[in-house]
């Protein structure tokens, strides 16, 4: 069964450094998402992406964050200058279509630790 | 805006007992509701979803959920708990066209 994959599974970085989290969505999916889950808290929406553009973003997704689909298979989340509070599990998701009923399939996550 | 509230951050049941995980939703439009499960160190797996076709929704691993508009609820049940059901369960609602809004999660412990 096709699945969303994410690399790395765990990333440790120093505060102020840039990190890039990578995702490979399911191949025929057109819509891509990033969510994060701070330890002990709920999963929070960050951003959605379609047709090489951000289509929706949350208030969390400030200028420090950016997303890109650099080629036909990868979808990346970049954090320009990491802060301690960026430590979280980051989930990528993809869906075939958009709309209330379409299912988002989630990857296993990247645990980001900012020291 | 859409939101979900999960009642009980931790639930313990005996193996073979009924599992009941509670979720109430708030939505300004007809909601589409989901239950996801997260096993330790893994991603989020869709258990089931409600999309207005039928109020009783059957999912994977013997789980089901019933949409009750009058109670704004979408509780998750399983008749007989198995040790492998121990995980964290998230209720979620679709908000807007793309954003999924999650509840705070309920950790299910199954006692042998």
mmCIF file with all atom_site columns, C-alpha atoms in Angstrom:
data_model
loop_
_atom_site.group_PDB
_atom_site.id
_atom_site.type_symbol
_atom_site.label_atom_id
_atom_site.label_alt_id
_atom_site.label_comp_id
_atom_site.label_asym_id
_atom_site.label_entity_id
_atom_site.label_seq_id
_atom_site.pdbx_PDB_ins_code
_atom_site.Cartn_x
_atom_site.Cartn_y
_atom_site.Cartn_z
_atom_site.occupancy
_atom_site.B_iso_or_equiv
_atom_site.pdbx_formal_charge
_atom_site.auth_seq_id
_atom_site.auth_comp_id
_atom_site.auth_asym_id
_atom_site.auth_atom_id
_atom_site.pdbx_PDB_model_num
ATOM 1   C CA . UNK A 1 1   ? 0.000   0.000  0.000  1.00 0.00 ? 1   UNK A CA 1
ATOM 2   C CA . UNK A 1 2   ? 1.382   3.428  -0.888 1.00 0.00 ? 2   UNK A CA 1
ATOM 3   C CA . UNK A 1 3   ? 2.475   5.516  2.052  1.00 0.00 ? 3   UNK A CA 1
ATOM 4   C CA . UNK A 1 4   ? 3.898   8.888  2.919  1.00 0.00 ? 4   UNK A CA 1
ATOM 5   C CA . UNK A 1 5   ? 7.536   8.765  3.952  1.00 0.00 ? 5   UNK A CA 1
ATOM 6   C CA . UNK A 1 6   ? 9.547   11.318 5.911  1.00 0.00 ? 6   UNK A CA 1
ATOM 7   C CA . UNK A 1 7   ? 13.242  11.844 6.518  1.00 0.00 ? 7   UNK A CA 1
ATOM 8   C CA . UNK A 1 8   ? 15.004  12.065 8.838  1.00 0.00 ? 8   UNK A CA 1
ATOM 9   C CA . UNK A 1 9   ? 13.105  10.333 11.603 1.00 0.00 ? 9   UNK A CA 1
ATOM 10  C CA . UNK A 1 10  ? 14.941  12.434 14.192 1.00 0.00 ? 10  UNK A CA 1
ATOM 11  C CA . UNK A 1 11  ? 16.784  15.710 13.729 1.00 0.00 ? 11  UNK A CA 1
ATOM 12  C CA . UNK A 1 12  ? 18.789  17.461 16.419 1.00 0.00 ? 12  UNK A CA 1
ATOM 13  C CA . UNK A 1 13  ? 19.893  21.019 15.788 1.00 0.00 ? 13  UNK A CA 1
ATOM 14  C CA . UNK A 1 14  ? 21.243  24.048 17.599 1.00 0.00 ? 14  UNK A CA 1
ATOM 15  C CA . UNK A 1 15  ? 19.050  27.072 18.165 1.00 0.00 ? 15  UNK A CA 1
ATOM 16  C CA . UNK A 1 16  ? 19.368  29.515 15.279 1.00 0.00 ? 16  UNK A CA 1
ATOM 17  C CA . UNK A 1 17  ? 20.274  26.876 12.711 1.00 0.00 ? 17  UNK A CA 1
ATOM 18  C CA . UNK A 1 18  ? 18.263  26.157 9.600  1.00 0.00 ? 18  UNK A CA 1
ATOM 19  C CA . UNK A 1 19  ? 16.626  22.763 9.186  1.00 0.00 ? 19  UNK A CA 1
ATOM 20  C CA . UNK A 1 20  ? 14.911  21.125 6.251  1.00 0.00 ? 20  UNK A CA 1
ATOM 21  C CA . UNK A 1 21  ? 12.450  18.331 6.841  1.00 0.00 ? 21  UNK A CA 1
ATOM 22  C CA . UNK A 1 22  ? 11.700  16.121 3.887  1.00 0.00 ? 22  UNK A CA 1
ATOM 23  C CA . UNK A 1 23  ? 8.616   14.249 2.822  1.00 0.00 ? 23  UNK A CA 1
ATOM 24  C CA . UNK A 1 24  ? 7.696   12.056 -0.101 1.00 0.00 ? 24  UNK A CA 1
ATOM 25  C CA . UNK A 1 25  ? 3.915   12.145 -0.521 1.00 0.00 ? 25  UNK A CA 1
ATOM 26  C CA . UNK A 1 26  ? 1.900   9.388  -2.141 1.00 0.00 ? 26  UNK A CA 1
ATOM 27  C CA . UNK A 1 27  ? 2.639   9.564  -5.838 1.00 0.00 ? 27  UNK A CA 1
ATOM 28  C CA . UNK A 1 28  ? -0.767  10.444 -7.320 1.00 0.00 ? 28  UNK A CA 1
ATOM 29  C CA . UNK A 1 29  ? -1.678  12.905 -4.582 1.00 0.00 ? 29  UNK A CA 1
ATOM 30  C CA . UNK A 1 30  ? -1.987  16.565 -5.387 1.00 0.00 ? 30  UNK A CA 1
ATOM 31  C CA . UNK A 1 31  ? -2.372  18.217 -1.977 1.00 0.00 ? 31  UNK A CA 1
ATOM 32  C CA . UNK A 1 32  ? 0.304   18.321 0.660  1.00 0.00 ? 32  UNK A CA 1
ATOM 33  C CA . UNK A 1 33  ? 0.299   19.376 4.282  1.00 0.00 ? 33  UNK A CA 1
ATOM 34  C CA . UNK A 1 34  ? 2.513   19.885 7.297  1.00 0.00 ? 34  UNK A CA 1
ATOM 35  C CA . UNK A 1 35  ? 1.350   19.496 10.861 1.00 0.00 ? 35  UNK A CA 1
ATOM 36  C CA . UNK A 1 36  ? 3.253   19.566 14.122 1.00 0.00 ? 36  UNK A CA 1
ATOM 37  C CA . UNK A 1 37  ? 2.749   18.046 17.524 1.00 0.00 ? 37  UNK A CA 1
ATOM 38  C CA . UNK A 1 38  ? 4.582   19.537 20.475 1.00 0.00 ? 38  UNK A CA 1
ATOM 39  C CA . UNK A 1 39  ? 5.188   16.883 23.120 1.00 0.00 ? 39  UNK A CA 1
ATOM 40  C CA . UNK A 1 40  ? 2.043   16.300 25.125 1.00 0.00 ? 40  UNK A CA 1
ATOM 41  C CA . UNK A 1 41  ? -0.065  18.625 23.013 1.00 0.00 ? 41  UNK A CA 1
ATOM 42  C CA . UNK A 1 42  ? -2.465  18.249 20.135 1.00 0.00 ? 42  UNK A CA 1
ATOM 43  C CA . UNK A 1 43  ? -1.583  17.922 16.472 1.00 0.00 ? 43  UNK A CA 1
ATOM 44  C CA . UNK A 1 44  ? -1.688  21.381 14.890 1.00 0.00 ? 44  UNK A CA 1
ATOM 45  C CA . UNK A 1 45  ? -2.093  22.339 11.265 1.00 0.00 ? 45  UNK A CA 1
ATOM 46  C CA . UNK A 1 46  ? 0.748   24.383 9.784  1.00 0.00 ? 46  UNK A CA 1
ATOM 47  C CA . UNK A 1 47  ? 0.243   24.696 6.048  1.00 0.00 ? 47  UNK A CA 1
ATOM 48  C CA . UNK A 1 48  ? -1.316  23.200 2.960  1.00 0.00 ? 48  UNK A CA 1
ATOM 49  C CA . UNK A 1 49  ? 0.164   23.302 -0.525 1.00 0.00 ? 49  UNK A CA 1
ATOM 50  C CA . UNK A 1 50  ? -1.281  22.752 -3.962 1.00 0.00 ? 50  UNK A CA 1
ATOM 51  C CA . UNK A 1 51  ? -0.067  23.487 -7.456 1.00 0.00 ? 51  UNK A CA 1
ATOM 52  C CA . UNK A 1 52  ? 3.209   24.883 -6.159 1.00 0.00 ? 52  UNK A CA 1
ATOM 53  C CA . UNK A 1 53  ? 1.517   27.393 -3.923 1.00 0.00 ? 53  UNK A CA 1
ATOM 54  C CA . UNK A 1 54  ? 0.528   27.669 -0.301 1.00 0.00 ? 54  UNK A CA 1
ATOM 55  C CA . UNK A 1 55  ? -3.245  27.409 -0.199 1.00 0.00 ? 55  UNK A CA 1
ATOM 56  C CA . UNK A 1 56  ? -3.800  27.767 3.530  1.00 0.00 ? 56  UNK A CA 1
ATOM 57  C CA . UNK A 1 57  ? -1.580  28.425 6.532  1.00 0.00 ? 57  UNK A CA 1
ATOM 58  C CA . UNK A 1 58  ? -2.041  28.804 10.246 1.00 0.00 ? 58  UNK A CA 1
ATOM 59  C CA . UNK A 1 59  ? -0.839  31.591 12.481 1.00 0.00 ? 59  UNK A CA 1
ATOM 60  C CA . UNK A 1 60  ? 1.992   29.309 13.569 1.00 0.00 ? 60  UNK A CA 1
ATOM 61  C CA . UNK A 1 61  ? 3.402   29.327 10.045 1.00 0.00 ? 61  UNK A CA 1
ATOM 62  C CA . UNK A 1 62  ? 5.277   32.621 10.214 1.00 0.00 ? 62  UNK A CA 1
ATOM 63  C CA . UNK A 1 63  ? 8.155   33.973 8.134  1.00 0.00 ? 63  UNK A CA 1
ATOM 64  C CA . UNK A 1 64  ? 10.563  31.500 9.692  1.00 0.00 ? 64  UNK A CA 1
ATOM 65  C CA . UNK A 1 65  ? 8.807   28.666 7.873  1.00 0.00 ? 65  UNK A CA 1
ATOM 66  C CA . UNK A 1 66  ? 8.697   27.900 4.183  1.00 0.00 ? 66  UNK A CA 1
ATOM 67  C CA . UNK A 1 67  ? 7.601   24.972 2.059  1.00 0.00 ? 67  UNK A CA 1
ATOM 68  C CA . UNK A 1 68  ? 8.700   23.819 -1.328 1.00 0.00 ? 68  UNK A CA 1
ATOM 69  C CA . UNK A 1 69  ? 8.184   21.052 -3.813 1.00 0.00 ? 69  UNK A CA 1
ATOM 70  C CA . UNK A 1 70  ? 11.637  21.069 -5.376 1.00 0.00 ? 70  UNK A CA 1
ATOM 71  C CA . UNK A 1 71  ? 10.952  18.190 -7.748 1.00 0.00 ? 71  UNK A CA 1
ATOM 72  C CA . UNK A 1 72  ? 8.177   15.804 -8.691 1.00 0.00 ? 72  UNK A CA 1
ATOM 73  C CA . UNK A 1 73  ? 8.346   13.718 -5.567 1.00 0.00 ? 73  UNK A CA 1
ATOM 74  C CA . UNK A 1 74  ? 9.642   15.645 -2.562 1.00 0.00 ? 74  UNK A CA 1
ATOM 75  C CA . UNK A 1 75  ? 7.872   18.151 -0.352 1.00 0.00 ? 75  UNK A CA 1
ATOM 76  C CA . UNK A 1 76  ? 9.982   20.040 2.163  1.00 0.00 ? 76  UNK A CA 1
ATOM 77  C CA . UNK A 1 77  ? 9.484   22.186 5.237  1.00 0.00 ? 77  UNK A CA 1
ATOM 78  C CA . UNK A 1 78  ? 12.262  24.642 6.019  1.00 0.00 ? 78  UNK A CA 1
ATOM 79  C CA . UNK A 1 79  ? 12.683  26.409 9.323  1.00 0.00 ? 79  UNK A CA 1
ATOM 80  C CA . UNK A 1 80  ? 15.122  29.265 8.791  1.00 0.00 ? 80  UNK A CA 1
ATOM 81  C CA . UNK A 1 81  ? 16.320  29.978 12.301 1.00 0.00 ? 81  UNK A CA 1
ATOM 82  C CA . UNK A 1 82  ? 15.130  27.402 14.772 1.00 0.00 ? 82  UNK A CA 1
ATOM 83  C CA . UNK A 1 83  ? 13.926  28.278 18.244 1.00 0.00 ? 83  UNK A CA 1
ATOM 84  C CA . UNK A 1 84  ? 13.649  26.071 21.297 1.00 0.00 ? 84  UNK A CA 1
ATOM 85  C CA . UNK A 1 85  ? 9.873   26.112 20.931 1.00 0.00 ? 85  UNK A CA 1
ATOM 86  C CA . UNK A 1 86  ? 10.131  24.583 17.463 1.00 0.00 ? 86  UNK A CA 1
ATOM 87  C CA . UNK A 1 87  ? 10.979  21.266 19.117 1.00 0.00 ? 87  UNK A CA 1
ATOM 88  C CA . UNK A 1 88  ? 8.139   18.988 18.099 1.00 0.00 ? 88  UNK A CA 1
ATOM 89  C CA . UNK A 1 89  ? 7.112   16.074 15.934 1.00 0.00 ? 89  UNK A CA 1
ATOM 90  C CA . UNK A 1 90  ? 6.443   17.258 12.404 1.00 0.00 ? 90  UNK A CA 1
ATOM 91  C CA . UNK A 1 91  ? 4.024   15.281 10.271 1.00 0.00 ? 91  UNK A CA 1
ATOM 92  C CA . UNK A 1 92  ? 3.661   15.487 6.538  1.00 0.00 ? 92  UNK A CA 1
ATOM 93  C CA . UNK A 1 93  ? 0.387   14.444 4.934  1.00 0.00 ? 93  UNK A CA 1
ATOM 94  C CA . UNK A 1 94  ? -1.012  14.209 1.442  1.00 0.00 ? 94  UNK A CA 1
ATOM 95  C CA . UNK A 1 95  ? -4.402  13.773 -0.146 1.00 0.00 ? 95  UNK A CA 1
ATOM 96  C CA . UNK A 1 96  ? -5.551  12.912 -3.609 1.00 0.00 ? 96  UNK A CA 1
ATOM 97  C CA . UNK A 1 97  ? -8.079  15.659 -3.747 1.00 0.00 ? 97  UNK A CA 1
ATOM 98  C CA . UNK A 1 98  ? -9.268  18.431 -1.519 1.00 0.00 ? 98  UNK A CA 1
ATOM 99  C CA . UNK A 1 99  ? -12.514 18.859 0.218  1.00 0.00 ? 99  UNK A CA 1
ATOM 100 C CA . UNK A 1 100 ? -14.220 17.949 3.404  1.00 0.00 ? 100 UNK A CA 1
ATOM 101 C CA . UNK A 1 101 ? -14.417 14.281 2.637  1.00 0.00 ? 101 UNK A CA 1
ATOM 102 C CA . UNK A 1 102 ? -10.997 13.581 1.293  1.00 0.00 ? 102 UNK A CA 1
ATOM 103 C CA . UNK A 1 103 ? -8.664  11.625 3.492  1.00 0.00 ? 103 UNK A CA 1
ATOM 104 C CA . UNK A 1 104 ? -5.265  12.932 4.428  1.00 0.00 ? 104 UNK A CA 1
ATOM 105 C CA . UNK A 1 105 ? -2.627  10.235 4.759  1.00 0.00 ? 105 UNK A CA 1
ATOM 106 C CA . UNK A 1 106 ? 0.072   10.952 7.289  1.00 0.00 ? 106 UNK A CA 1
ATOM 107 C CA . UNK A 1 107 ? 3.732   10.056 7.357  1.00 0.00 ? 107 UNK A CA 1
ATOM 108 C CA . UNK A 1 108 ? 5.527   8.663  10.426 1.00 0.00 ? 108 UNK A CA 1
ATOM 109 C CA . UNK A 1 109 ? 6.844   12.066 11.430 1.00 0.00 ? 109 UNK A CA 1
ATOM 110 C CA . UNK A 1 110 ? 10.198  13.729 12.048 1.00 0.00 ? 110 UNK A CA 1
ATOM 111 C CA . UNK A 1 111 ? 11.069  14.470 15.626 1.00 0.00 ? 111 UNK A CA 1
ATOM 112 C CA . UNK A 1 112 ? 12.882  17.813 15.734 1.00 0.00 ? 112 UNK A CA 1
ATOM 113 C CA . UNK A 1 113 ? 14.898  18.632 18.836 1.00 0.00 ? 113 UNK A CA 1
ATOM 114 C CA . UNK A 1 114 ? 16.271  22.156 19.130 1.00 0.00 ? 114 UNK A CA 1
ATOM 115 C CA . UNK A 1 115 ? 19.021  22.588 21.726 1.00 0.00 ? 115 UNK A CA 1
ATOM 116 C CA . UNK B 2 1   ? -14.656 27.462 12.958 1.00 0.00 ? 1   UNK B CA 1
ATOM 117 C CA . UNK B 2 2   ? -14.529 23.772 13.762 1.00 0.00 ? 2   UNK B CA 1
ATOM 118 C CA . UNK B 2 3   ? -13.233 22.125 16.915 1.00 0.00 ? 3   UNK B CA 1
ATOM 119 C CA . UNK B 2 4   ? -13.374 18.818 18.734 1.00 0.00 ? 4   UNK B CA 1
ATOM 120 C CA . UNK B 2 5   ? -13.192 18.018 22.405 1.00 0.00 ? 5   UNK B CA 1
ATOM 121 C CA . UNK B 2 6   ? -12.033 14.638 23.609 1.00 0.00 ? 6   UNK B CA 1
ATOM 122 C CA . UNK B 2 7   ? -13.182 13.721 27.084 1.00 0.00 ? 7   UNK B CA 1
ATOM 123 C CA . UNK B 2 8   ? -10.542 11.888 29.067 1.00 0.00 ? 8   UNK B CA 1
ATOM 124 C CA . UNK B 2 9   ? -6.867  12.103 28.246 1.00 0.00 ? 9   UNK B CA 1
ATOM 125 C CA . UNK B 2 10  ? -6.337  8.553  29.545 1.00 0.00 ? 10  UNK B CA 1
ATOM 126 C CA . UNK B 2 11  ? -8.706  5.599  29.436 1.00 0.00 ? 11  UNK B CA 1
ATOM 127 C CA . UNK B 2 12  ? -7.969  2.150  30.860 1.00 0.00 ? 12  UNK B CA 1
ATOM 128 C CA . UNK B 2 13  ? -9.957  -0.952 29.987 1.00 0.00 ? 13  UNK B CA 1
ATOM 129 C CA . UNK B 2 14  ? -9.488  -4.628 30.632 1.00 0.00 ? 14  UNK B CA 1
ATOM 130 C CA . UNK B 2 15  ? -8.728  -6.911 27.726 1.00 0.00 ? 15  UNK B CA 1
ATOM 131 C CA . UNK B 2 16  ? -12.052 -8.079 26.297 1.00 0.00 ? 16  UNK B CA 1
ATOM 132 C CA . UNK B 2 17  ? -13.994 -5.128 27.700 1.00 0.00 ? 17  UNK B CA 1
ATOM 133 C CA . UNK B 2 18  ? -15.846 -2.461 25.763 1.00 0.00 ? 18  UNK B CA 1
ATOM 134 C CA . UNK B 2 19  ? -13.804 0.472  24.529 1.00 0.00 ? 19  UNK B CA 1
ATOM 135 C CA . UNK B 2 20  ? -15.546 3.850  24.525 1.00 0.00 ? 20  UNK B CA 1
ATOM 136 C CA . UNK B 2 21  ? -13.616 6.989  23.604 1.00 0.00 ? 21  UNK B CA 1
ATOM 137 C CA . UNK B 2 22  ? -15.604 10.184 23.656 1.00 0.00 ? 22  UNK B CA 1
ATOM 138 C CA . UNK B 2 23  ? -15.504 13.051 21.199 1.00 0.00 ? 23  UNK B CA 1
ATOM 139 C CA . UNK B 2 24  ? -17.761 16.071 20.892 1.00 0.00 ? 24  UNK B CA 1
ATOM 140 C CA . UNK B 2 25  ? -17.545 18.468 18.016 1.00 0.00 ? 25  UNK B CA 1
ATOM 141 C CA . UNK B 2 26  ? -18.403 22.050 17.312 1.00 0.00 ? 26  UNK B CA 1
ATOM 142 C CA . UNK B 2 27  ? -18.964 23.166 13.766 1.00 0.00 ? 27  UNK B CA 1
ATOM 143 C CA . UNK B 2 28  ? -20.640 26.026 11.982 1.00 0.00 ? 28  UNK B CA 1
ATOM 144 C CA . UNK B 2 29  ? -21.175 23.861 8.889  1.00 0.00 ? 29  UNK B CA 1
ATOM 145 C CA . UNK B 2 30  ? -22.030 20.189 8.489  1.00 0.00 ? 30  UNK B CA 1
ATOM 146 C CA . UNK B 2 31  ? -18.948 18.482 9.891  1.00 0.00 ? 31  UNK B CA 1
ATOM 147 C CA . UNK B 2 32  ? -16.815 15.750 8.479  1.00 0.00 ? 32  UNK B CA 1
ATOM 148 C CA . UNK B 2 33  ? -15.272 13.808 11.305 1.00 0.00 ? 33  UNK B CA 1
ATOM 149 C CA . UNK B 2 34  ? -12.365 11.434 11.629 1.00 0.00 ? 34  UNK B CA 1
ATOM 150 C CA . UNK B 2 35  ? -10.719 9.170  14.136 1.00 0.00 ? 35  UNK B CA 1
ATOM 151 C CA . UNK B 2 36  ? -6.980  8.616  13.829 1.00 0.00 ? 36  UNK B CA 1
ATOM 152 C CA . UNK B 2 37  ? -4.811  6.262  15.857 1.00 0.00 ? 37  UNK B CA 1
ATOM 153 C CA . UNK B 2 38  ? -1.154  6.784  16.727 1.00 0.00 ? 38  UNK B CA 1
ATOM 154 C CA . UNK B 2 39  ? 0.895   3.847  17.901 1.00 0.00 ? 39  UNK B CA 1
ATOM 155 C CA . UNK B 2 40  ? 4.104   4.603  19.806 1.00 0.00 ? 40  UNK B CA 1
ATOM 156 C CA . UNK B 2 41  ? 6.742   6.203  17.588 1.00 0.00 ? 41  UNK B CA 1
ATOM 157 C CA . UNK B 2 42  ? 4.531   5.974  14.544 1.00 0.00 ? 42  UNK B CA 1
ATOM 158 C CA . UNK B 2 43  ? 2.494   8.341  12.412 1.00 0.00 ? 43  UNK B CA 1
ATOM 159 C CA . UNK B 2 44  ? -1.245  8.904  12.353 1.00 0.00 ? 44  UNK B CA 1
ATOM 160 C CA . UNK B 2 45  ? -3.359  6.168  10.832 1.00 0.00 ? 45  UNK B CA 1
ATOM 161 C CA . UNK B 2 46  ? -6.948  6.760  9.770  1.00 0.00 ? 46  UNK B CA 1
ATOM 162 C CA . UNK B 2 47  ? -9.368  4.504  11.655 1.00 0.00 ? 47  UNK B CA 1
ATOM 163 C CA . UNK B 2 48  ? -12.599 5.765  10.152 1.00 0.00 ? 48  UNK B CA 1
ATOM 164 C CA . UNK B 2 49  ? -14.344 8.841  8.851  1.00 0.00 ? 49  UNK B CA 1
ATOM 165 C CA . UNK B 2 50  ? -17.856 10.261 8.759  1.00 0.00 ? 50  UNK B CA 1
ATOM 166 C CA . UNK B 2 51  ? -18.876 12.054 5.593  1.00 0.00 ? 51  UNK B CA 1
ATOM 167 C CA . UNK B 2 52  ? -22.665 12.225 6.027  1.00 0.00 ? 52  UNK B CA 1
ATOM 168 C CA . UNK B 2 53  ? -23.443 9.020  4.130  1.00 0.00 ? 53  UNK B CA 1
ATOM 169 C CA . UNK B 2 54  ? -24.354 6.964  7.207  1.00 0.00 ? 54  UNK B CA 1
ATOM 170 C CA . UNK B 2 55  ? -24.416 7.863  10.871 1.00 0.00 ? 55  UNK B CA 1
ATOM 171 C CA . UNK B 2 56  ? -22.826 4.597  11.983 1.00 0.00 ? 56  UNK B CA 1
ATOM 172 C CA . UNK B 2 57  ? -19.359 4.311  10.546 1.00 0.00 ? 57  UNK B CA 1
ATOM 173 C CA . UNK B 2 58  ? -17.288 1.155  10.626 1.00 0.00 ? 58  UNK B CA 1
ATOM 174 C CA . UNK B 2 59  ? -13.535 1.364  10.554 1.00 0.00 ? 59  UNK B CA 1
ATOM 175 C CA . UNK B 2 60  ? -10.515 -0.832 10.710 1.00 0.00 ? 60  UNK B CA 1
ATOM 176 C CA . UNK B 2 61  ? -9.584  -3.185 13.551 1.00 0.00 ? 61  UNK B CA 1
ATOM 177 C CA . UNK B 2 62  ? -13.204 -3.601 14.686 1.00 0.00 ? 62  UNK B CA 1
ATOM 178 C CA . UNK B 2 63  ? -13.756 0.038  15.630 1.00 0.00 ? 63  UNK B CA 1
ATOM 179 C CA . UNK B 2 64  ? -16.875 1.992  14.838 1.00 0.00 ? 64  UNK B CA 1
ATOM 180 C CA . UNK B 2 65  ? -18.269 5.408  15.607 1.00 0.00 ? 65  UNK B CA 1
ATOM 181 C CA . UNK B 2 66  ? -21.729 6.891  15.591 1.00 0.00 ? 66  UNK B CA 1
ATOM 182 C CA . UNK B 2 67  ? -22.486 10.434 14.522 1.00 0.00 ? 67  UNK B CA 1
ATOM 183 C CA . UNK B 2 68  ? -25.191 11.958 16.730 1.00 0.00 ? 68  UNK B CA 1
ATOM 184 C CA . UNK B 2 69  ? -26.128 15.413 15.593 1.00 0.00 ? 69  UNK B CA 1
ATOM 185 C CA . UNK B 2 70  ? -28.454 16.038 18.528 1.00 0.00 ? 70  UNK B CA 1
ATOM 186 C CA . UNK B 2 71  ? -25.600 15.377 20.949 1.00 0.00 ? 71  UNK B CA 1
ATOM 187 C CA . UNK B 2 72  ? -22.833 16.804 18.710 1.00 0.00 ? 72  UNK B CA 1
ATOM 188 C CA . UNK B 2 73  ? -20.933 13.619 19.405 1.00 0.00 ? 73  UNK B CA 1
ATOM 189 C CA . UNK B 2 74  ? -18.833 11.145 17.491 1.00 0.00 ? 74  UNK B CA 1
ATOM 190 C CA . UNK B 2 75  ? -17.783 8.567  20.057 1.00 0.00 ? 75  UNK B CA 1
ATOM 191 C CA . UNK B 2 76  ? -15.484 5.697  19.108 1.00 0.00 ? 76  UNK B CA 1
ATOM 192 C CA . UNK B 2 77  ? -16.315 2.185  20.290 1.00 0.00 ? 77  UNK B CA 1
ATOM 193 C CA . UNK B 2 78  ? -15.037 -1.337 20.050 1.00 0.00 ? 78  UNK B CA 1
ATOM 194 C CA . UNK B 2 79  ? -16.930 -4.243 21.651 1.00 0.00 ? 79  UNK B CA 1
ATOM 195 C CA . UNK B 2 80  ? -13.889 -6.115 22.910 1.00 0.00 ? 80  UNK B CA 1
ATOM 196 C CA . UNK B 2 81  ? -10.490 -4.542 23.607 1.00 0.00 ? 81  UNK B CA 1
ATOM 197 C CA . UNK B 2 82  ? -7.328  -6.256 22.502 1.00 0.00 ? 82  UNK B CA 1
ATOM 198 C CA . UNK B 2 83  ? -3.842  -5.632 23.830 1.00 0.00 ? 83  UNK B CA 1
ATOM 199 C CA . UNK B 2 84  ? -2.825  -4.355 20.396 1.00 0.00 ? 84  UNK B CA 1
ATOM 200 C CA . UNK B 2 85  ? -5.388  -1.531 20.697 1.00 0.00 ? 85  UNK B CA 1
ATOM 201 C CA . UNK B 2 86  ? -3.172  0.289  23.194 1.00 0.00 ? 86  UNK B CA 1
ATOM 202 C CA . UNK B 2 87  ? -2.359  3.561  21.466 1.00 0.00 ? 87  UNK B CA 1
ATOM 203 C CA . UNK B 2 88  ? -3.343  7.210  21.371 1.00 0.00 ? 88  UNK B CA 1
ATOM 204 C CA . UNK B 2 89  ? -6.569  8.066  19.572 1.00 0.00 ? 89  UNK B CA 1
ATOM 205 C CA . UNK B 2 90  ? -7.346  11.412 18.025 1.00 0.00 ? 90  UNK B CA 1
ATOM 206 C CA . UNK B 2 91  ? -10.724 12.718 17.002 1.00 0.00 ? 91  UNK B CA 1
ATOM 207 C CA . UNK B 2 92  ? -10.559 15.296 14.210 1.00 0.00 ? 92  UNK B CA 1
ATOM 208 C CA . UNK B 2 93  ? -12.809 17.511 12.123 1.00 0.00 ? 93  UNK B CA 1
ATOM 209 C CA . UNK B 2 94  ? -12.181 18.996 8.739  1.00 0.00 ? 94  UNK B CA 1
ATOM 210 C CA . UNK B 2 95  ? -12.117 22.755 8.852  1.00 0.00 ? 95  UNK B CA 1
ATOM 211 C CA . UNK B 2 96  ? -12.295 24.758 5.671  1.00 0.00 ? 96  UNK B CA 1
ATOM 212 C CA . UNK B 2 97  ? -11.322 22.821 2.614  1.00 0.00 ? 97  UNK B CA 1
ATOM 213 C CA . UNK B 2 98  ? -8.015  21.533 3.748  1.00 0.00 ? 98  UNK B CA 1
ATOM 214 C CA . UNK B 2 99  ? -7.202  21.967 7.390  1.00 0.00 ? 99  UNK B CA 1
ATOM 215 C CA . UNK B 2 100 ? -7.892  19.092 9.748  1.00 0.00 ? 100 UNK B CA 1
ATOM 216 C CA . UNK B 2 101 ? -8.360  20.143 13.360 1.00 0.00 ? 101 UNK B CA 1
ATOM 217 C CA . UNK B 2 102 ? -7.406  17.555 15.937 1.00 0.00 ? 102 UNK B CA 1
ATOM 218 C CA . UNK B 2 103 ? -8.493  16.956 19.491 1.00 0.00 ? 103 UNK B CA 1
ATOM 219 C CA . UNK B 2 104 ? -6.022  16.606 22.315 1.00 0.00 ? 104 UNK B CA 1
ATOM 220 C CA . UNK B 2 105 ? -5.974  12.826 22.107 1.00 0.00 ? 105 UNK B CA 1
ATOM 221 C CA . UNK B 2 106 ? -6.930  9.963  24.403 1.00 0.00 ? 106 UNK B CA 1
ATOM 222 C CA . UNK B 2 107 ? -4.373  7.381  25.434 1.00 0.00 ? 107 UNK B CA 1
ATOM 223 C CA . UNK B 2 108 ? -5.918  3.950  25.663 1.00 0.00 ? 108 UNK B CA 1
ATOM 224 C CA . UNK B 2 109 ? -4.376  1.453  28.038 1.00 0.00 ? 109 UNK B CA 1
ATOM 225 C CA . UNK B 2 110 ? -5.474  -2.174 27.843 1.00 0.00 ? 110 UNK B CA 1
ATOM 226 C CA . UNK B 2 111 ? -4.969  -4.182 31.002 1.00 0.00 ? 111 UNK B CA 1
ATOM 227 C CA . UNK B 2 112 ? -4.445  -7.928 30.635 1.00 0.00 ? 112 UNK B CA 1
#
